[in-house]
C-alpha positions as a printed NumPy array, in Angstrom:
array([[ 194.656, -138.066,  -81.465],
       [ 194.891, -139.149,  -77.868],
       [ 198.083, -141.07 ,  -78.548],
       [ 199.662, -138.064,  -80.29 ],
       [ 198.862, -135.767,  -77.333],
       [ 200.253, -138.286,  -74.843],
       [ 203.388, -138.665,  -76.995],
       [ 203.877, -134.864,  -77.191],
       [ 203.323, -134.502,  -73.424],
       [ 205.849, -137.258,  -72.701],
       [ 208.317, -135.688,  -75.129],
       [ 207.988, -132.274,  -73.47 ],
       [ 208.558, -133.745,  -69.998],
       [ 211.949, -135.1  ,  -71.013],
       [ 213.436, -131.585,  -71.151],
       [ 212.033, -130.499,  -67.775],
       [ 214.552, -130.472,  -64.964],
       [ 214.306, -129.231,  -61.428],
       [ 216.12 , -125.957,  -60.91 ],
       [ 218.424, -126.059,  -57.915],
       [ 219.492, -122.777,  -56.427],
       [ 223.238, -122.645,  -55.964],
       [ 224.237, -121.732,  -52.451],
       [ 227.646, -120.101,  -52.145],
       [ 229.396, -120.865,  -48.907],
       [ 231.992, -118.313,  -47.895],
       [ 233.039, -116.57 ,  -44.734],
       [ 230.844, -113.514,  -44.116],
       [ 232.431, -111.579,  -41.21 ],
       [ 235.446, -109.287,  -41.272],
       [ 237.261, -107.425,  -38.54 ],
       [ 239.947, -104.926,  -39.493],
       [ 242.192, -102.13 ,  -38.3  ],
       [ 243.579,  -99.103,  -40.113],
       [ 247.392,  -99.352,  -40.038],
       [ 247.977,  -95.94 ,  -41.659],
       [ 246.087,  -94.026,  -38.969],
       [ 248.128,  -95.663,  -36.193],
       [ 251.211,  -94.013,  -37.645],
       [ 249.44 ,  -90.648,  -37.965],
       [ 248.161,  -90.482,  -34.373],
       [ 244.731,  -92.102,  -34.419],
       [ 243.11 ,  -95.497,  -34.286],
       [ 240.328,  -97.009,  -36.351],
       [ 238.726, -100.444,  -36.108],
       [ 235.944, -101.795,  -38.253],
       [ 233.557, -104.676,  -38.763],
       [ 231.887, -105.732,  -42.003],
       [ 229.156, -108.296,  -42.621],
       [ 229.01 , -109.601,  -46.178],
       [ 225.435, -109.862,  -47.453],
       [ 226.374, -111.827,  -50.583],
       [ 229.312, -112.167,  -52.984],
       [ 228.858, -108.609,  -54.258],
       [ 227.852, -106.465,  -51.262],
       [ 228.396, -105.856,  -47.579],
       [ 227.461, -103.544,  -44.731],
       [ 229.75 , -102.435,  -41.956],
       [ 230.833,  -99.753,  -39.552],
       [ 234.085,  -98.226,  -38.378],
       [ 235.004,  -96.446,  -35.163],
       [ 237.708,  -93.747,  -35.26 ],
       [ 239.417,  -92.097,  -32.267],
       [ 242.315,  -89.631,  -32.42 ],
       [ 244.909,  -89.434,  -29.664],
       [ 247.157,  -86.804,  -31.283],
       [ 246.246,  -83.203,  -30.384],
       [ 247.055,  -81.954,  -33.896],
       [ 244.206,  -83.934,  -35.472],
       [ 241.   ,  -81.858,  -35.518],
       [ 238.594,  -84.77 ,  -35.9  ],
       [ 238.548,  -86.49 ,  -32.523],
       [ 235.884,  -89.173,  -32.979],
       [ 233.721,  -90.687,  -35.695],
       [ 231.325,  -93.569,  -36.116],
       [ 230.768,  -94.41 ,  -39.764],
       [ 228.301,  -97.048,  -41.038],
       [ 228.606,  -97.915,  -44.735],
       [ 227.271, -100.027,  -47.587],
       [ 229.666, -101.446,  -50.195],
       [ 229.213, -102.908,  -53.644],
       [ 232.094, -105.113,  -54.906],
       [ 233.151, -105.7  ,  -58.513],
       [ 235.836, -108.398,  -58.118],
       [ 235.867, -112.041,  -59.161],
       [ 236.297, -113.438,  -55.658],
       [ 233.58 , -113.113,  -53.046],
       [ 233.462, -109.506,  -51.75 ],
       [ 236.885, -108.485,  -53.008],
       [ 238.448, -106.355,  -55.71 ],
       [ 237.347, -102.829,  -56.589],
       [ 234.455, -101.434,  -54.536],
       [ 232.363,  -98.302,  -54.145],
       [ 230.651,  -97.302,  -50.921],
       [ 228.122,  -94.902,  -49.544],
       [ 228.589,  -93.906,  -45.915],
       [ 227.249,  -91.818,  -43.093],
       [ 229.517,  -90.374,  -40.42 ],
       [ 228.747,  -89.078,  -36.963],
       [ 231.84 ,  -87.007,  -36.192],
       [ 233.193,  -84.769,  -33.456],
       [ 235.696,  -82.064,  -34.364],
       [ 237.788,  -79.736,  -32.233],
       [ 237.485,  -76.109,  -33.309],
       [ 240.349,  -73.849,  -32.312],
       [ 239.475,  -70.521,  -30.744],
       [ 239.878,  -67.337,  -32.717],
       [ 238.147,  -65.332,  -35.351],
       [ 236.073,  -67.171,  -37.948],
       [ 234.889,  -65.344,  -41.041],
       [ 231.855,  -66.387,  -43.059],
       [ 229.2  ,  -64.888,  -45.299],
       [ 225.65 ,  -64.689,  -43.962],
       [ 222.497,  -65.148,  -46.063],
       [ 222.629,  -61.534,  -47.337],
       [ 226.219,  -61.897,  -48.579],
       [ 227.75 ,  -59.762,  -45.836],
       [ 231.104,  -60.855,  -44.423],
       [ 230.725,  -61.611,  -40.714],
       [ 233.678,  -62.031,  -38.38 ],
       [ 233.019,  -63.76 ,  -35.046],
       [ 235.285,  -64.745,  -32.191],
       [ 234.799,  -68.29 ,  -30.907],
       [ 236.241,  -70.122,  -27.95 ],
       [ 237.819,  -73.515,  -28.524],
       [ 235.091,  -76.136,  -28.513],
       [ 233.993,  -79.459,  -29.9  ],
       [ 231.298,  -79.668,  -32.53 ],
       [ 229.358,  -82.824,  -33.376],
       [ 227.897,  -83.213,  -36.85 ],
       [ 226.631,  -85.855,  -39.272],
       [ 227.971,  -86.279,  -42.808],
       [ 226.952,  -88.267,  -45.878],
       [ 229.573,  -89.314,  -48.372],
       [ 230.916,  -91.548,  -51.099],
       [ 234.1  ,  -93.607,  -51.229],
       [ 235.965,  -96.216,  -53.232],
       [ 238.854,  -98.585,  -52.901],
       [ 240.186, -102.08 ,  -53.388],
       [ 240.307, -105.208,  -51.231],
       [ 242.606, -108.202,  -51.587],
       [ 242.061, -111.483,  -49.793],
       [ 244.347, -114.441,  -49.131],
       [ 243.174, -118.054,  -49.115],
       [ 243.585, -118.193,  -45.343],
       [ 241.287, -115.198,  -44.775],
       [ 243.718, -112.329,  -44.236],
       [ 242.821, -109.164,  -46.089],
       [ 244.392, -105.889,  -47.179],
       [ 242.359, -102.867,  -48.194],
       [ 243.058,  -99.411,  -49.613],
       [ 240.172,  -96.94 ,  -49.446],
       [ 239.347,  -93.248,  -49.559],
       [ 236.141,  -91.28 ,  -49.234],
       [ 234.795,  -87.759,  -48.944],
       [ 231.629,  -86.603,  -47.197],
       [ 229.877,  -83.346,  -46.407],
       [ 228.664,  -82.347,  -42.966],
       [ 224.97 ,  -81.534,  -42.94 ],
       [ 224.494,  -79.182,  -39.983],
       [ 227.546,  -77.034,  -39.06 ],
       [ 227.955,  -75.007,  -42.263],
       [ 229.475,  -71.805,  -40.947],
       [ 232.848,  -73.312,  -40.047],
       [ 234.773,  -73.59 ,  -43.299],
       [ 237.215,  -76.203,  -42.046],
       [ 234.435,  -78.6  ,  -41.069],
       [ 232.249,  -78.595,  -44.185],
       [ 233.892,  -81.745,  -45.499],
       [ 235.134,  -84.89 ,  -43.798],
       [ 237.404,  -87.53 ,  -45.198],
       [ 238.079,  -91.138,  -44.461],
       [ 240.584,  -93.577,  -45.805],
       [ 243.576,  -95.677,  -45.095],
       [ 245.535,  -98.853,  -45.466],
       [ 243.591, -101.503,  -43.61 ],
       [ 244.557, -105.019,  -42.583],
       [ 242.179, -107.587,  -41.19 ],
       [ 240.78 , -111.095,  -41.102],
       [ 237.674, -112.695,  -42.634],
       [ 235.995, -115.391,  -40.55 ]])
């Protein structure tokens, strides 16, 4: 009996192997600039840190220098989930927050109050700061040398300044070029 148990134990040990965790080595930092916004009268730069092959966190900083653009400044942190074959590339979805400053033109603004009555108020030109939460999607392509190209778009809703119709929603997007290091 003892010999049979020892034989079975020895036989079961043959199939046991140590499990080694695969470590994927890839570049995890990206710096990028939005080329489309430069043409339209604004600038946006961003940084992203890749957490693993399928996700990353980052932030972008937007500043407008054209007077016709209502949104003058935004800081937008985000989290992305990637669905491509390469590390952190291909189709992605993102959730973002956005601290934004908008320029409101003076004039009459109409809105409905809580009772449903139409209210018309005159406002001076001013800047309003708000915070938005939103969702976006896009695609990222990467070269072997680390250069990247990205197309993205997103839509968010401001949380605090609800009575100005033009500032309920904020958008972000562009054609971005950058480098992964």
